[in-house]
Amino acid sequence: IESKDTNLLITDLFEKLLNEYQQNLPYAQRIIRSYIVALLFTLQRIHSERKPLNGSSKNIGLIKEFDRLVNEHFLTHRSVKDYAKMLHITPNHLNAVCTKVYGHSAGEHIRNRVMVEAKRLLVNMPGVTVAEIAYQLNFDDNAYFSRFFKKYAGETPEKFRKRRLSKEQI
């Protein structure tokens, strides 16, 4: 499975799971269970297709620390260079390890974390403007945030919010 296809599949499953959880309709628990099973099998498939890592325990430790740092600092640090410096390695080495483990670059991993947070805020804070969300995500310019979001989500923040909120009302 291609990395982008895998990311889209996993994101789609998580969005469906979250949507089902928020709606709390009849049979929701069974549907949620099904999405979790599908997610687990998808992750198992990805894991089985991955090539074993060289020095894997060292790489896994590095990736765990990178994940922790990204979750802690993604609002203020968006460059691979920043994280490489925190980890005392070169940006090239960080990218190489991320590509081996995740199937995508460190920069893409950081952007994905920003996108998850942006989507979460857009859906869970419908009364907050896109400009305010851009500010919360530490974007200096609302227009830049909108371009960033559209580039990586394929639609504007406004369209994403409208689509997700209309799904929740069905």
XYZ file of N, CA and C in Angstrom, residues 1-166:
498
model
N 0.856 -1.177 0.000
C 0.000 0.000 0.000
C 0.896 1.233 0.000
N 0.564 2.199 -0.863
C 1.321 3.440 -0.903
C 1.111 4.218 0.398
N 2.102 4.986 0.797
C 2.052 5.728 2.043
C 0.868 6.695 2.096
N 0.643 7.452 1.004
C -0.469 8.410 0.998
C -1.807 7.692 1.068
N -1.938 6.565 0.355
C -3.167 5.776 0.403
C -3.407 5.265 1.815
N -2.362 4.790 2.450
C -2.459 4.284 3.812
C -2.880 5.394 4.765
N -2.241 6.553 4.643
C -2.591 7.685 5.502
C -4.048 8.075 5.313
N -4.503 8.121 4.063
C -5.898 8.471 3.791
C -6.842 7.434 4.380
N -6.505 6.165 4.243
C -7.346 5.097 4.775
C -7.447 5.187 6.292
N -6.324 5.358 6.952
C -6.320 5.448 8.418
C -7.055 6.696 8.881
N -6.802 7.826 8.235
C -7.498 9.062 8.585
C -8.995 8.909 8.396
N -9.387 8.298 7.289
C -10.806 8.085 7.012
C -11.451 7.201 8.086
N -10.774 6.129 8.472
C -11.312 5.255 9.513
C -11.459 5.999 10.844
N -10.443 6.785 11.200
C -10.518 7.562 12.441
C -11.661 8.578 12.383
N -11.808 9.252 11.251
C -12.888 10.236 11.116
C -14.249 9.565 11.222
N -14.409 8.420 10.579
C -15.679 7.689 10.656
C -15.950 7.226 12.078
N -14.911 6.732 12.744
C -15.045 6.280 14.120
C -15.472 7.440 15.023
N -14.796 8.569 14.892
C -15.126 9.750 15.686
C -16.539 10.234 15.389
N -16.889 10.270 14.121
C -18.220 10.705 13.715
C -19.294 9.800 14.329
N -19.082 8.516 14.278
C -20.041 7.548 14.829
C -20.158 7.719 16.342
N -19.029 7.928 16.988
C -19.012 8.125 18.440
C -19.790 9.379 18.827
N -19.594 10.456 18.070
C -20.250 11.728 18.387
C -21.755 11.685 18.139
N -22.193 10.892 17.169
C -23.622 10.830 16.845
C -24.408 10.022 17.859
N -23.804 8.972 18.408
C -24.445 8.126 19.407
C -25.813 7.621 18.951
N -25.854 7.058 17.766
C -27.086 6.519 17.193
C -27.217 5.037 17.536
N -28.388 4.441 17.254
C -28.529 2.998 17.490
C -27.439 2.213 16.754
N -26.975 1.173 17.377
C -25.930 0.283 16.853
C -24.556 0.960 16.767
N -24.424 2.108 17.397
C -23.157 2.850 17.332
C -22.000 2.021 17.872
N -22.211 1.336 18.992
C -21.112 0.552 19.573
C -20.634 -0.538 18.618
N -21.568 -1.188 17.938
C -21.176 -2.239 16.994
C -20.417 -1.657 15.807
N -20.888 -0.515 15.312
C -20.218 0.124 14.180
C -18.831 0.600 14.595
N -18.719 1.194 15.768
C -17.427 1.646 16.283
C -16.479 0.460 16.420
N -16.985 -0.650 16.967
C -16.170 -1.860 17.092
C -15.660 -2.309 15.724
N -16.530 -2.232 14.717
C -16.130 -2.629 13.357
C -15.021 -1.734 12.816
N -15.147 -0.426 13.050
C -14.103 0.492 12.593
C -12.784 0.208 13.311
N -12.856 -0.106 14.603
C -11.633 -0.413 15.353
C -10.987 -1.679 14.804
N -11.799 -2.689 14.520
C -11.267 -3.924 13.942
C -10.622 -3.638 12.582
N -11.308 -2.852 11.743
C -10.756 -2.498 10.433
C -9.440 -1.740 10.591
N -9.390 -0.842 11.552
C -8.176 -0.080 11.816
C -7.044 -0.999 12.265
N -7.342 -1.917 13.159
C -6.319 -2.848 13.642
C -5.794 -3.743 12.517
N -6.697 -4.253 11.673
C -6.238 -5.079 10.550
C -5.416 -4.258 9.561
N -5.808 -3.009 9.341
C -5.047 -2.135 8.445
C -3.644 -1.900 9.003
N -3.566 -1.626 10.302
C -2.260 -1.415 10.935
C -1.421 -2.696 10.896
N -2.066 -3.838 11.088
C -1.353 -5.116 11.009
C -0.799 -5.332 9.603
N -1.600 -4.997 8.587
C -1.164 -5.137 7.196
C 0.064 -4.246 6.941
N -0.025 -3.014 7.401
C 1.090 -2.078 7.225
C 2.338 -2.624 7.908
N 2.157 -3.094 9.131
C 3.294 -3.617 9.897
C 3.932 -4.811 9.180
N 3.120 -5.697 8.653
C 3.663 -6.889 7.996
C 4.351 -6.555 6.680
N 3.980 -5.435 6.052
C 4.597 -5.047 4.784
C 5.890 -4.259 4.975
N 6.110 -3.762 6.175
C 7.305 -2.970 6.442
C 8.548 -3.831 6.457
N 9.600 -3.261 5.962
C 10.891 -3.943 5.999
C 11.459 -3.791 7.406
N 12.156 -4.817 7.895
C 12.767 -4.680 9.225
C 13.784 -3.545 9.225
N 13.865 -2.868 10.336
C 14.787 -1.736 10.453
C 16.179 -2.201 10.844
N 17.168 -1.475 10.369
C 18.532 -1.721 10.813
C 18.692 -1.043 12.161
N 19.219 -1.762 13.149
C 19.355 -1.181 14.473
C 18.013 -0.729 15.001
N 16.993 -1.558 14.853
C 15.614 -1.151 15.072
C 15.353 -0.598 16.466
N 15.951 -1.167 17.505
C 15.652 -0.665 18.848
C 16.133 0.786 18.991
N 17.253 1.100 18.386
C 17.759 2.474 18.425
C 16.818 3.395 17.640
N 16.394 2.935 16.450
C 15.472 3.732 15.642
C 14.117 3.906 16.326
N 13.616 2.851 16.954
C 12.327 2.926 17.630
C 12.412 3.911 18.792
N 13.506 3.868 19.535
C 13.698 4.828 20.630
C 13.734 6.257 20.107
N 14.424 6.450 18.995
C 14.509 7.773 18.378
C 13.128 8.241 17.919
N 12.368 7.345 17.296
C 11.037 7.691 16.801
C 10.091 8.007 17.953
N 10.171 7.244 19.024
C 9.318 7.524 20.195
C 9.614 8.914 20.750
N 10.881 9.239 20.830
C 11.262 10.566 21.336
C 10.830 11.655 20.352
N 10.981 11.399 19.063
C 10.538 12.350 18.039
C 9.027 12.580 18.157
N 8.258 11.496 18.287
C 6.803 11.621 18.458
C 6.462 12.459 19.686
N 7.143 12.178 20.782
C 6.891 12.924 22.022
C 7.175 14.411 21.815
N 8.294 14.701 21.174
C 8.660 16.094 20.928
C 7.674 16.779 19.983
N 7.259 16.085 18.939
C 6.290 16.664 18.001
C 4.984 16.972 18.729
N 4.493 16.033 19.521
C 3.252 16.267 20.257
C 3.377 17.419 21.246
N 4.558 17.586 21.790
C 4.786 18.643 22.767
C 5.021 20.018 22.123
N 5.657 20.042 20.934
C 6.119 21.313 20.372
C 5.555 21.675 18.995
N 4.596 20.915 18.466
C 4.167 21.162 17.079
C 3.569 22.554 16.878
N 3.100 23.187 17.935
C 2.547 24.541 17.786
C 3.636 25.585 17.593
N 4.818 25.309 18.109
C 5.887 26.316 18.043
C 7.050 25.918 17.142
N 7.242 24.609 16.922
C 8.346 24.141 16.081
C 7.787 23.313 14.936
N 8.037 23.793 13.720
C 7.497 23.101 12.548
C 8.580 22.601 11.595
N 9.836 22.848 11.907
C 10.886 22.431 10.965
C 11.587 21.169 11.453
N 11.992 20.362 10.501
C 12.738 19.135 10.790
C 14.042 19.504 11.497
N 14.634 20.607 11.088
C 15.894 21.058 11.674
C 15.758 21.260 13.194
N 14.629 21.845 13.626
C 14.395 22.066 15.061
C 14.388 20.742 15.830
N 13.655 19.762 15.306
C 13.545 18.473 15.990
C 14.865 17.700 15.952
N 15.558 17.784 14.833
C 16.857 17.120 14.730
C 17.813 17.687 15.779
N 17.756 18.993 15.953
C 18.611 19.640 16.952
C 18.261 19.155 18.360
N 16.960 19.054 18.661
C 16.520 18.562 19.975
C 16.964 17.122 20.211
N 17.030 16.347 19.127
C 17.399 14.933 19.214
C 18.903 14.700 19.057
N 19.650 15.778 18.791
C 21.102 15.717 18.620
C 21.501 14.828 17.444
N 20.760 14.953 16.352
C 21.075 14.237 15.114
C 20.921 15.214 13.951
N 21.285 14.782 12.772
C 21.133 15.652 11.597
C 19.710 15.528 11.049
N 19.228 16.571 10.361
C 17.912 16.477 9.713
C 17.838 15.316 8.714
N 18.922 15.056 7.998
C 18.939 13.944 7.038
C 18.751 12.602 7.739
N 19.391 12.438 8.873
C 19.257 11.181 9.625
C 17.822 11.030 10.140
N 17.260 12.106 10.668
C 15.877 12.059 11.153
C 14.923 11.703 10.014
N 15.115 12.315 8.864
C 14.268 11.994 7.703
C 14.428 10.535 7.270
N 15.652 10.047 7.284
C 15.901 8.654 6.876
C 15.203 7.678 7.824
N 15.293 7.924 9.127
C 14.652 7.039 10.103
C 13.131 7.132 9.976
N 12.608 8.338 9.830
C 11.153 8.504 9.676
C 10.655 7.787 8.422
N 11.400 7.903 7.359
C 10.995 7.246 6.112
C 10.987 5.731 6.285
N 11.976 5.189 7.003
C 12.008 3.745 7.261
C 10.833 3.306 8.123
N 10.534 4.077 9.156
C 9.509 3.672 10.124
C 8.102 4.030 9.653
N 7.909 5.270 9.224
C 6.571 5.747 8.868
C 6.234 5.604 7.390
N 7.268 5.575 6.567
C 7.016 5.586 5.130
C 6.863 6.994 4.583
N 7.151 7.989 5.410
C 7.146 9.383 4.952
C 8.163 10.186 5.761
N 8.448 11.393 5.287
C 9.499 12.215 5.892
C 9.093 12.757 7.260
N 10.073 13.266 7.978
C 9.825 13.900 9.273
C 8.954 15.149 9.099
N 9.214 15.893 8.027
C 8.403 17.092 7.766
C 6.940 16.745 7.558
N 6.692 15.669 6.831
C 5.309 15.239 6.613
C 4.682 14.796 7.928
N 5.453 14.161 8.775
C 4.948 13.729 10.079
C 4.544 14.942 10.932
N 5.354 15.960 10.913
C 5.046 17.188 11.660
C 3.784 17.837 11.088
N 3.719 17.952 9.760
C 2.527 18.537 9.120
C 1.264 17.730 9.433
N 1.397 16.403 9.446
C 0.242 15.570 9.772
C -0.275 15.869 11.172
N 0.644 16.096 12.105
C 0.233 16.409 13.484
C -0.493 17.753 13.539
N 0.007 18.720 12.801
C -0.651 20.027 12.733
C -2.037 19.870 12.110
N -2.134 19.063 11.057
C -3.425 18.853 10.385
C -4.431 18.144 11.288
N -3.995 17.173 12.050
C -4.905 16.484 12.980
C -5.475 17.485 13.976
N -4.621 18.342 14.501
C -5.075 19.346 15.470
C -5.996 20.363 14.804
N -5.666 20.789 13.606
C -6.511 21.744 12.880
C -7.900 21.151 12.648
N -7.956 19.913 12.203
C -9.246 19.253 11.962
C -10.029 19.094 13.260
N -9.332 18.727 14.321
C -9.990 18.561 15.619
C -10.620 19.875 16.074
N -9.869 20.953 15.962
C -10.384 22.259 16.384
C -11.539 22.717 15.501
N -11.423 22.516 14.205
C -12.488 22.936 13.290
C -13.806 22.225 13.590
N -13.735 20.944 13.920
C -14.950 20.170 14.179
C -15.476 20.399 15.594
N -14.586 20.433 16.559
C -15.015 20.515 17.958
C -15.273 21.927 18.455
N -14.907 22.927 17.667
C -15.122 24.315 18.073
C -15.834 25.077 16.953
N -17.078 24.702 16.641
C -17.772 25.317 15.506
C -18.036 26.816 15.677
N -18.053 27.311 16.900
C -18.295 28.733 17.136
C -17.058 29.602 16.996
N -15.911 28.978 16.818
C -14.644 29.707 16.714
C -14.323 29.896 15.234
N -13.934 31.095 14.865
C -13.641 31.377 13.459
C -12.367 30.666 13.011
N -12.245 30.507 11.704
C -11.039 29.899 11.137
C -9.823 30.760 11.479
N -9.980 32.059 11.481
C -8.872 32.959 11.827
C -8.411 32.720 13.265
N -9.349 32.502 14.174
C -8.988 32.244 15.576
C -8.290 30.887 15.711
N -8.742 29.910 14.944
C -8.086 28.599 14.964
C -6.675 28.715 14.395
N -6.527 29.472 13.327
C -5.194 29.703 12.751
C -4.275 30.315 13.809
N -4.792 31.261 14.569
C -4.019 31.909 15.628
C -3.652 30.895 16.719
N -4.624 30.048 17.110
C -4.362 29.030 18.137
C -3.287 28.042 17.689
N -3.235 27.798 16.382
C -2.242 26.881 15.834
C -0.917 27.584 15.516
N -0.829 28.839 15.911
C 0.401 29.617 15.777
C 0.755 29.957 14.330
N -0.260 30.128 13.493
C -0.043 30.635 12.141
C -0.172 32.151 12.223
N 0.804 32.864 11.684
C 0.781 34.325 11.746
C -0.302 34.918 10.855
N -0.664 34.184 9.828
C -1.552 34.722 8.807
C -2.656 33.710 8.503
N -3.911 34.161 8.601
C -5.061 33.303 8.324
C -5.035 32.784 6.885
N -4.626 33.618 5.953
C -4.568 33.203 4.544
C -3.552 32.074 4.367
N -2.412 32.178 5.046
C -1.405 31.115 4.955
C -1.955 29.818 5.548
N -2.644 29.916 6.688
C -3.250 28.727 7.289
C -4.232 28.082 6.313
N -5.054 28.890 5.668
C -6.037 28.350 4.718
C -5.351 27.658 3.541
N -4.260 28.259 3.021
C -3.514 27.623 1.925
C -2.871 26.319 2.394
N -2.270 26.351 3.578
C -1.650 25.161 4.167
C -2.689 24.051 4.310
N -3.829 24.378 4.882
C -4.879 23.388 5.111
C -5.374 22.813 3.792
N -5.634 23.695 2.825
C -6.141 23.225 1.531
C -5.122 22.332 0.826
N -3.861 22.692 0.934
C -2.811 21.893 0.280
C -2.785 20.471 0.827
N -2.944 20.318 2.137
C -2.800 18.997 2.741
C -4.126 18.280 2.992
N -5.233 18.989 2.998
C -6.537 18.334 3.206
C -7.335 18.254 1.910
N -6.930 19.042 0.919
C -7.638 19.006 -0.357
C -8.879 19.876 -0.394
N -9.139 20.604 0.679
C -10.272 21.526 0.728
C -9.974 22.609 1.757
N -10.696 23.711 1.669
C -10.468 24.814 2.601
C -10.946 24.421 3.996
N -10.448 25.111 5.024
C -10.926 24.818 6.380
C -12.449 24.996 6.506
N -12.970 26.016 5.841
C -14.408 26.271 5.902
C -15.205 25.117 5.294
N -14.760 24.635 4.128
C -15.465 23.520 3.480
C -15.354 22.252 4.312
N -14.165 22.020 4.868
C -13.976 20.850 5.720
C -14.943 20.897 6.896
N -14.989 22.029 7.580
C -15.867 22.175 8.750
C -17.325 21.978 8.360
N -17.738 22.628 7.284
C -19.131 22.529 6.838
C -19.484 21.075 6.504
N -18.597 20.400 5.796
C -18.835 19.005 5.413
C -18.912 18.107 6.638
N -17.979 18.263 7.564
C -17.966 17.415 8.763
C -19.164 17.694 9.669
N -19.511 18.968 9.823
C -20.647 19.292 10.694
C -21.964 18.857 10.068
N -22.055 18.909 8.741
C -23.284 18.451 8.087
C -23.405 16.931 8.195
